[in-house]
Amino acid sequence: MNFSAGPAALPLPALERARDELLDFSGTGMSVMEQSHRGKAYERVHTEAQSLLRSLLGAPDEYEVMFLQGGASALFAQVPMNFLHHGRRAEYAVTGGWGERALEEAQRVGDALDLARMQRRYTRIPGPEAHDFAPDAAYAHITSNNTLEGTQYHTFPEAPGVPLVADMSSDFLWRPLEVSRFALLYAGAQKNLGPSGVVIVLARKDFLSTAPTDIPKYLRLATHADAGSLYNTPPTFAVYMVRNVLLWLQEQGGLAAMEARNREKAAALYAALDANAGFYQLPVEPAHRSVMNVVWRLGSEDLDARFVKAAEAEGMVGLKGHRSTGGVRASIYNAVEPTWVDALAAFCAEFARRHG
Ligand SMILES: *Cc1c(COP(=O)(O)O)cnc(C)c1O
């Protein structure tokens, strides 16, 4: 039972499919890793992954779907390089550690400001005051789910006239999404949709075309959009695994079914923790709790460590909190089975009974 924050659990059917196809992909007598990225066999995988993403999300035609490298961290830099033009300002709502990193990169490129000013007390998603974007901002940037702190946007801010950009690395595809609210969104695959090595970008074509042409070609997002993410060699095996995960998502009934499943898992785990409030301390305000990353602490670091170790002895791994926050964190992404979450919830009750 893998509760890792990322790289994270993958759906078993997606892995089994990879196992079955590993030595002979699609009758070619070779693995998908050994195929030319310009050959027919890989091309089918690449376009299938793109069209599955489009259809699962209902993404409008004026959006490009890209498979890039460098992780979400590369996008932290590429977004300002492409869209923070001279004389303009980008506005960020920094709601966690990853947002800090995004802002830091933007400030290396140009004028970028944090509207949220949370002073590192990231226990909630701030209100409209943190999302009052100036009409002439180059773009506005949010982090839809704060992987480290366990907070999540349950409704997205209005940004009339301002291109809204979102880092969705840890909650992309957890539920249906109104893509048209965003000018650009990006997500590293290794949390909710595949292995590490590929980052998914969806962006409006007219927004992409505003990027200056004098930045390095490779870093210009339109370069990759124009080349169908085949400007250079893409991470073929990672894209293949994303394809397998997307097929699984579709077989599960798509994003609406995923949302119902994810909400049930989160409700079960939060209920088990709340039933022992006091023993388990949950820093996040209930209305802003993440459905993907559930964070809590026990009375001491020693007790945190004992909890993690005892859970591991029961087959539950990946529960240690991030090195920056400490405590315990259960990441319950799409691929995490409801039965695992039930087992964890039961373990929480039992541990509290024994040590509370
Ligand atoms: C994990 C994570 C990142 C960093 O992703 P990399 O792919 O390692 O660059 C950025 N943003 C969020 C919200 C994350 O969860």
PDB file of C-alpha atoms in Angstrom, residues 12-225:
ATOM      1  CA  LEU A  12      -1.884  -2.033 -11.350  1.00  0.00           C
ATOM      2  CA  PRO A  13      -3.545  -2.586 -14.771  1.00  0.00           C
ATOM      3  CA  ALA A  14      -1.274   0.094 -16.280  1.00  0.00           C
ATOM      4  CA  LEU A  15       1.791  -1.707 -14.913  1.00  0.00           C
ATOM      5  CA  GLU A  16       0.543  -5.122 -15.988  1.00  0.00           C
ATOM      6  CA  ARG A  17       0.002  -3.860 -19.474  1.00  0.00           C
ATOM      7  CA  ALA A  18       3.589  -2.575 -19.547  1.00  0.00           C
ATOM      8  CA  ARG A  19       4.817  -5.947 -18.283  1.00  0.00           C
ATOM      9  CA  ASP A  20       2.875  -7.837 -20.938  1.00  0.00           C
ATOM     10  CA  GLU A  21       4.079  -5.566 -23.741  1.00  0.00           C
ATOM     11  CA  LEU A  22       7.617  -5.035 -22.522  1.00  0.00           C
ATOM     12  CA  LEU A  23       9.539  -7.421 -24.775  1.00  0.00           C
ATOM     13  CA  ASP A  24       7.304  -7.227 -27.817  1.00  0.00           C
ATOM     14  CA  PHE A  25       5.484  -3.995 -28.286  1.00  0.00           C
ATOM     15  CA  SER A  26       2.644  -4.159 -30.754  1.00  0.00           C
ATOM     16  CA  GLY A  27       4.164  -7.067 -32.697  1.00  0.00           C
ATOM     17  CA  THR A  28       7.440  -5.230 -33.385  1.00  0.00           C
ATOM     18  CA  GLY A  29       9.625  -7.742 -31.513  1.00  0.00           C
ATOM     19  CA  MET A  30      11.125  -4.914 -29.427  1.00  0.00           C
ATOM     20  CA  SER A  31      10.129  -2.843 -26.427  1.00  0.00           C
ATOM     21  CA  VAL A  32       8.525   0.564 -26.861  1.00  0.00           C
ATOM     22  CA  MET A  33      11.743   2.077 -25.427  1.00  0.00           C
ATOM     23  CA  GLU A  34      13.707   0.869 -28.435  1.00  0.00           C
ATOM     24  CA  GLN A  35      11.424   2.320 -31.116  1.00  0.00           C
ATOM     25  CA  SER A  36      12.222   5.428 -33.091  1.00  0.00           C
ATOM     26  CA  HIS A  37      10.193   8.335 -31.803  1.00  0.00           C
ATOM     27  CA  ARG A  38       9.380   9.060 -35.445  1.00  0.00           C
ATOM     28  CA  GLY A  39       8.281   5.505 -36.212  1.00  0.00           C
ATOM     29  CA  LYS A  40       4.703   4.307 -36.621  1.00  0.00           C
ATOM     30  CA  ALA A  41       4.564   2.226 -33.424  1.00  0.00           C
ATOM     31  CA  TYR A  42       5.601   5.030 -31.084  1.00  0.00           C
ATOM     32  CA  GLU A  43       3.635   7.620 -33.002  1.00  0.00           C
ATOM     33  CA  ARG A  44       0.432   5.710 -32.257  1.00  0.00           C
ATOM     34  CA  VAL A  45       1.198   5.775 -28.517  1.00  0.00           C
ATOM     35  CA  HIS A  46       2.018   9.474 -28.586  1.00  0.00           C
ATOM     36  CA  THR A  47      -1.135  10.539 -30.406  1.00  0.00           C
ATOM     37  CA  GLU A  48      -3.292   8.146 -28.391  1.00  0.00           C
ATOM     38  CA  ALA A  49      -2.013   9.699 -25.132  1.00  0.00           C
ATOM     39  CA  GLN A  50      -2.761  13.171 -26.482  1.00  0.00           C
ATOM     40  CA  SER A  51      -6.248  12.304 -27.651  1.00  0.00           C
ATOM     41  CA  LEU A  52      -7.089  10.434 -24.433  1.00  0.00           C
ATOM     42  CA  LEU A  53      -6.099  13.508 -22.435  1.00  0.00           C
ATOM     43  CA  ARG A  54      -8.203  15.713 -24.676  1.00  0.00           C
ATOM     44  CA  SER A  55     -11.246  13.510 -24.460  1.00  0.00           C
ATOM     45  CA  LEU A  56     -11.039  12.845 -20.701  1.00  0.00           C
ATOM     46  CA  LEU A  57     -10.826  16.597 -20.065  1.00  0.00           C
ATOM     47  CA  GLY A  58     -13.053  17.702 -22.906  1.00  0.00           C
ATOM     48  CA  ALA A  59     -10.280  20.124 -23.816  1.00  0.00           C
ATOM     49  CA  PRO A  60     -11.322  22.636 -26.498  1.00  0.00           C
ATOM     50  CA  ASP A  61      -9.571  22.575 -29.893  1.00  0.00           C
ATOM     51  CA  GLU A  62      -7.820  25.874 -29.267  1.00  0.00           C
ATOM     52  CA  TYR A  63      -5.661  24.146 -26.639  1.00  0.00           C
ATOM     53  CA  GLU A  64      -2.360  22.407 -27.312  1.00  0.00           C
ATOM     54  CA  VAL A  65      -1.483  19.284 -25.323  1.00  0.00           C
ATOM     55  CA  MET A  66       2.272  18.849 -24.816  1.00  0.00           C
ATOM     56  CA  PHE A  67       4.595  16.255 -23.315  1.00  0.00           C
ATOM     57  CA  LEU A  68       7.746  17.999 -22.118  1.00  0.00           C
ATOM     58  CA  GLN A  69      10.739  17.266 -19.906  1.00  0.00           C
ATOM     59  CA  GLY A  70      12.323  18.935 -16.910  1.00  0.00           C
ATOM     60  CA  GLY A  71       9.337  18.421 -14.634  1.00  0.00           C
ATOM     61  CA  ALA A  72       7.133  21.106 -13.183  1.00  0.00           C
ATOM     62  CA  SER A  73      10.364  22.806 -12.125  1.00  0.00           C
ATOM     63  CA  ALA A  74      11.233  23.526 -15.763  1.00  0.00           C
ATOM     64  CA  LEU A  75       7.833  25.190 -16.172  1.00  0.00           C
ATOM     65  CA  PHE A  76       8.536  27.380 -13.120  1.00  0.00           C
ATOM     66  CA  ALA A  77      11.214  28.969 -15.321  1.00  0.00           C
ATOM     67  CA  GLN A  78       9.624  28.573 -18.757  1.00  0.00           C
ATOM     68  CA  VAL A  79       6.362  30.270 -17.821  1.00  0.00           C
ATOM     69  CA  PRO A  80       8.027  33.623 -17.023  1.00  0.00           C
ATOM     70  CA  MET A  81      10.543  33.251 -19.879  1.00  0.00           C
ATOM     71  CA  ASN A  82       7.655  32.888 -22.294  1.00  0.00           C
ATOM     72  CA  PHE A  83       5.040  35.195 -20.835  1.00  0.00           C
ATOM     73  CA  LEU A  84       6.630  37.765 -18.539  1.00  0.00           C
ATOM     74  CA  HIS A  85       7.526  40.379 -21.104  1.00  0.00           C
ATOM     75  CA  HIS A  86       9.425  43.576 -20.423  1.00  0.00           C
ATOM     76  CA  GLY A  87       7.560  46.218 -18.529  1.00  0.00           C
ATOM     77  CA  ARG A  88       4.832  43.928 -17.268  1.00  0.00           C
ATOM     78  CA  ARG A  89       4.280  42.169 -13.987  1.00  0.00           C
ATOM     79  CA  ALA A  90       3.239  38.617 -13.162  1.00  0.00           C
ATOM     80  CA  GLU A  91       1.072  38.026 -10.125  1.00  0.00           C
ATOM     81  CA  TYR A  92       1.379  34.862  -8.057  1.00  0.00           C
ATOM     82  CA  ALA A  93      -0.775  33.548  -5.257  1.00  0.00           C
ATOM     83  CA  VAL A  94       1.855  31.654  -3.275  1.00  0.00           C
ATOM     84  CA  THR A  95       0.026  29.066  -1.171  1.00  0.00           C
ATOM     85  CA  GLY A  96       2.850  26.642  -0.398  1.00  0.00           C
ATOM     86  CA  GLY A  97       6.458  25.619  -0.860  1.00  0.00           C
ATOM     87  CA  TRP A  98       6.073  24.784  -4.556  1.00  0.00           C
ATOM     88  CA  GLY A  99       4.491  28.170  -5.213  1.00  0.00           C
ATOM     89  CA  GLU A 100       7.509  29.776  -3.519  1.00  0.00           C
ATOM     90  CA  ARG A 101       9.771  27.986  -5.968  1.00  0.00           C
ATOM     91  CA  ALA A 102       7.638  29.109  -8.911  1.00  0.00           C
ATOM     92  CA  LEU A 103       7.734  32.740  -7.776  1.00  0.00           C
ATOM     93  CA  GLU A 104      11.473  32.624  -7.182  1.00  0.00           C
ATOM     94  CA  GLU A 105      12.076  31.586 -10.793  1.00  0.00           C
ATOM     95  CA  ALA A 106       9.749  34.302 -12.115  1.00  0.00           C
ATOM     96  CA  GLN A 107      11.631  36.916 -10.103  1.00  0.00           C
ATOM     97  CA  ARG A 108      14.846  35.871 -11.807  1.00  0.00           C
ATOM     98  CA  VAL A 109      13.224  36.688 -15.132  1.00  0.00           C
ATOM     99  CA  GLY A 110      11.309  39.861 -14.358  1.00  0.00           C
ATOM    100  CA  ASP A 111       8.812  41.617 -12.135  1.00  0.00           C
ATOM    101  CA  ALA A 112       6.729  39.122 -10.185  1.00  0.00           C
ATOM    102  CA  LEU A 113       4.774  39.613  -7.021  1.00  0.00           C
ATOM    103  CA  ASP A 114       3.089  37.407  -4.409  1.00  0.00           C
ATOM    104  CA  LEU A 115      -0.452  38.623  -3.755  1.00  0.00           C
ATOM    105  CA  ALA A 116      -1.132  36.082  -0.993  1.00  0.00           C
ATOM    106  CA  ARG A 117       1.621  37.084   1.491  1.00  0.00           C
ATOM    107  CA  MET A 118       0.886  34.155   3.772  1.00  0.00           C
ATOM    108  CA  GLN A 119       4.199  34.382   5.624  1.00  0.00           C
ATOM    109  CA  ARG A 120       4.648  30.660   5.261  1.00  0.00           C
ATOM    110  CA  ARG A 121       1.582  29.826   7.308  1.00  0.00           C
ATOM    111  CA  TYR A 122       0.085  27.697   4.595  1.00  0.00           C
ATOM    112  CA  THR A 123      -2.875  26.207   6.444  1.00  0.00           C
ATOM    113  CA  ARG A 124      -5.560  27.484   4.088  1.00  0.00           C
ATOM    114  CA  ILE A 125      -6.245  28.781   0.604  1.00  0.00           C
ATOM    115  CA  PRO A 126      -6.516  32.536   1.005  1.00  0.00           C
ATOM    116  CA  GLY A 127      -9.630  34.432  -0.105  1.00  0.00           C
ATOM    117  CA  PRO A 128     -10.322  36.954  -2.870  1.00  0.00           C
ATOM    118  CA  GLU A 129      -7.754  39.431  -1.470  1.00  0.00           C
ATOM    119  CA  ALA A 130      -4.996  37.075  -2.616  1.00  0.00           C
ATOM    120  CA  HIS A 131      -6.544  36.701  -6.064  1.00  0.00           C
ATOM    121  CA  ASP A 132      -7.335  40.291  -6.925  1.00  0.00           C
ATOM    122  CA  PHE A 133      -5.241  40.203 -10.079  1.00  0.00           C
ATOM    123  CA  ALA A 134      -4.467  43.484 -11.835  1.00  0.00           C
ATOM    124  CA  PRO A 135      -6.189  43.648 -15.244  1.00  0.00           C
ATOM    125  CA  ASP A 136      -2.871  44.411 -16.925  1.00  0.00           C
ATOM    126  CA  ALA A 137      -0.892  41.591 -15.274  1.00  0.00           C
ATOM    127  CA  ALA A 138       1.108  39.481 -17.735  1.00  0.00           C
ATOM    128  CA  TYR A 139      -0.471  36.420 -16.138  1.00  0.00           C
ATOM    129  CA  ALA A 140      -1.673  35.148 -12.776  1.00  0.00           C
ATOM    130  CA  HIS A 141      -0.227  31.960 -11.270  1.00  0.00           C
ATOM    131  CA  ILE A 142      -1.702  29.556  -8.722  1.00  0.00           C
ATOM    132  CA  THR A 143      -0.836  26.090  -7.361  1.00  0.00           C
ATOM    133  CA  SER A 144      -4.073  24.096  -7.435  1.00  0.00           C
ATOM    134  CA  ASN A 145      -3.012  21.597  -4.760  1.00  0.00           C
ATOM    135  CA  ASN A 146      -0.268  22.150  -2.213  1.00  0.00           C
ATOM    136  CA  THR A 147       1.411  18.781  -2.022  1.00  0.00           C
ATOM    137  CA  LEU A 148       3.543  19.592   1.014  1.00  0.00           C
ATOM    138  CA  GLU A 149       0.975  21.433   3.129  1.00  0.00           C
ATOM    139  CA  GLY A 150      -2.175  19.485   2.205  1.00  0.00           C
ATOM    140  CA  THR A 151      -4.338  22.393   1.033  1.00  0.00           C
ATOM    141  CA  GLN A 152      -6.287  22.534  -2.228  1.00  0.00           C
ATOM    142  CA  TYR A 153      -8.345  24.976  -4.246  1.00  0.00           C
ATOM    143  CA  HIS A 154     -11.911  23.633  -4.311  1.00  0.00           C
ATOM    144  CA  THR A 155     -13.056  26.515  -6.488  1.00  0.00           C
ATOM    145  CA  PHE A 156     -10.741  28.412  -8.800  1.00  0.00           C
ATOM    146  CA  PRO A 157     -10.402  32.193  -8.616  1.00  0.00           C
ATOM    147  CA  GLU A 158     -11.948  34.426 -11.236  1.00  0.00           C
ATOM    148  CA  ALA A 159      -9.312  36.219 -13.261  1.00  0.00           C
ATOM    149  CA  PRO A 160     -11.244  38.329 -15.751  1.00  0.00           C
ATOM    150  CA  GLY A 161      -9.040  39.343 -18.637  1.00  0.00           C
ATOM    151  CA  VAL A 162      -5.866  37.948 -17.034  1.00  0.00           C
ATOM    152  CA  PRO A 163      -4.336  34.714 -18.370  1.00  0.00           C
ATOM    153  CA  LEU A 164      -4.574  32.223 -15.510  1.00  0.00           C
ATOM    154  CA  VAL A 165      -1.693  29.753 -15.176  1.00  0.00           C
ATOM    155  CA  ALA A 166      -1.793  26.806 -12.778  1.00  0.00           C
ATOM    156  CA  ASP A 167       0.666  24.258 -11.464  1.00  0.00           C
ATOM    157  CA  MET A 168      -1.568  21.181 -11.142  1.00  0.00           C
ATOM    158  CA  SER A 169       1.205  18.671 -10.521  1.00  0.00           C
ATOM    159  CA  SER A 170      -0.407  16.924  -7.591  1.00  0.00           C
ATOM    160  CA  ASP A 171      -4.084  17.022  -8.486  1.00  0.00           C
ATOM    161  CA  PHE A 172      -4.300  16.975 -12.282  1.00  0.00           C
ATOM    162  CA  LEU A 173      -7.143  14.669 -13.416  1.00  0.00           C
ATOM    163  CA  TRP A 174      -8.465  14.028  -9.907  1.00  0.00           C
ATOM    164  CA  ARG A 175     -11.840  15.316 -11.115  1.00  0.00           C
ATOM    165  CA  PRO A 176     -13.362  16.989 -14.197  1.00  0.00           C
ATOM    166  CA  LEU A 177     -11.777  20.324 -15.015  1.00  0.00           C
ATOM    167  CA  GLU A 178     -12.980  23.363 -16.900  1.00  0.00           C
ATOM    168  CA  VAL A 179      -9.867  23.765 -19.030  1.00  0.00           C
ATOM    169  CA  SER A 180     -11.113  26.981 -20.635  1.00  0.00           C
ATOM    170  CA  ARG A 181     -10.632  28.888 -17.357  1.00  0.00           C
ATOM    171  CA  PHE A 182      -6.871  28.574 -17.809  1.00  0.00           C
ATOM    172  CA  ALA A 183      -4.476  30.018 -20.348  1.00  0.00           C
ATOM    173  CA  LEU A 184      -1.947  27.365 -19.401  1.00  0.00           C
ATOM    174  CA  LEU A 185      -1.708  24.539 -16.931  1.00  0.00           C
ATOM    175  CA  TYR A 186       1.077  22.087 -16.218  1.00  0.00           C
ATOM    176  CA  ALA A 187       1.569  18.928 -14.207  1.00  0.00           C
ATOM    177  CA  GLY A 188       4.554  16.673 -13.618  1.00  0.00           C
ATOM    178  CA  ALA A 189       3.305  13.144 -14.292  1.00  0.00           C
ATOM    179  CA  GLN A 190       4.816  11.424 -11.273  1.00  0.00           C
ATOM    180  CA  LYS A 191       2.098  12.360  -8.803  1.00  0.00           C
ATOM    181  CA  ASN A 192      -1.230  11.556 -10.384  1.00  0.00           C
ATOM    182  CA  LEU A 193      -0.676  10.199 -13.881  1.00  0.00           C
ATOM    183  CA  GLY A 194       2.490   8.309 -14.587  1.00  0.00           C
ATOM    184  CA  PRO A 195       6.188   7.941 -13.899  1.00  0.00           C
ATOM    185  CA  SER A 196       8.630  10.814 -13.559  1.00  0.00           C
ATOM    186  CA  GLY A 197      10.280  12.142 -16.711  1.00  0.00           C
ATOM    187  CA  VAL A 198       7.359  13.832 -18.428  1.00  0.00           C
ATOM    188  CA  VAL A 199       5.425  16.989 -17.622  1.00  0.00           C
ATOM    189  CA  ILE A 200       2.054  17.591 -19.261  1.00  0.00           C
ATOM    190  CA  VAL A 201       1.250  21.102 -20.482  1.00  0.00           C
ATOM    191  CA  LEU A 202      -2.101  22.307 -21.793  1.00  0.00           C
ATOM    192  CA  ALA A 203      -2.107  25.813 -23.205  1.00  0.00           C
ATOM    193  CA  ARG A 204      -4.240  28.057 -25.342  1.00  0.00           C
ATOM    194  CA  LYS A 205      -2.686  28.534 -28.773  1.00  0.00           C
ATOM    195  CA  ASP A 206      -3.108  32.320 -28.821  1.00  0.00           C
ATOM    196  CA  PHE A 207      -1.398  32.602 -25.426  1.00  0.00           C
ATOM    197  CA  LEU A 208       1.532  30.459 -26.572  1.00  0.00           C
ATOM    198  CA  SER A 209       2.058  32.651 -29.605  1.00  0.00           C
ATOM    199  CA  THR A 210       2.667  35.743 -27.450  1.00  0.00           C
ATOM    200  CA  ALA A 211       6.083  34.429 -26.342  1.00  0.00           C
ATOM    201  CA  PRO A 212       9.105  36.364 -27.616  1.00  0.00           C
ATOM    202  CA  THR A 213      11.023  34.712 -30.437  1.00  0.00           C
ATOM    203  CA  ASP A 214      14.475  35.652 -29.133  1.00  0.00           C
ATOM    204  CA  ILE A 215      14.531  33.203 -26.228  1.00  0.00           C
ATOM    205  CA  PRO A 216      16.274  29.854 -26.745  1.00  0.00           C
ATOM    206  CA  LYS A 217      14.181  27.824 -29.107  1.00  0.00           C
ATOM    207  CA  TYR A 218      14.052  24.792 -26.845  1.00  0.00           C
ATOM    208  CA  LEU A 219      12.684  26.829 -23.951  1.00  0.00           C
ATOM    209  CA  ARG A 220       9.979  28.458 -26.063  1.00  0.00           C
ATOM    210  CA  LEU A 221       6.806  26.463 -25.461  1.00  0.00           C
ATOM    211  CA  ALA A 222       5.409  27.148 -28.939  1.00  0.00           C
ATOM    212  CA  THR A 223       8.396  25.273 -30.393  1.00  0.00           C
ATOM    213  CA  HIS A 224       7.102  22.077 -28.830  1.00  0.00           C
ATOM    214  CA  ALA A 225       3.463  22.800 -29.576  1.00  0.00           C
TER     215      ALA A 225
END
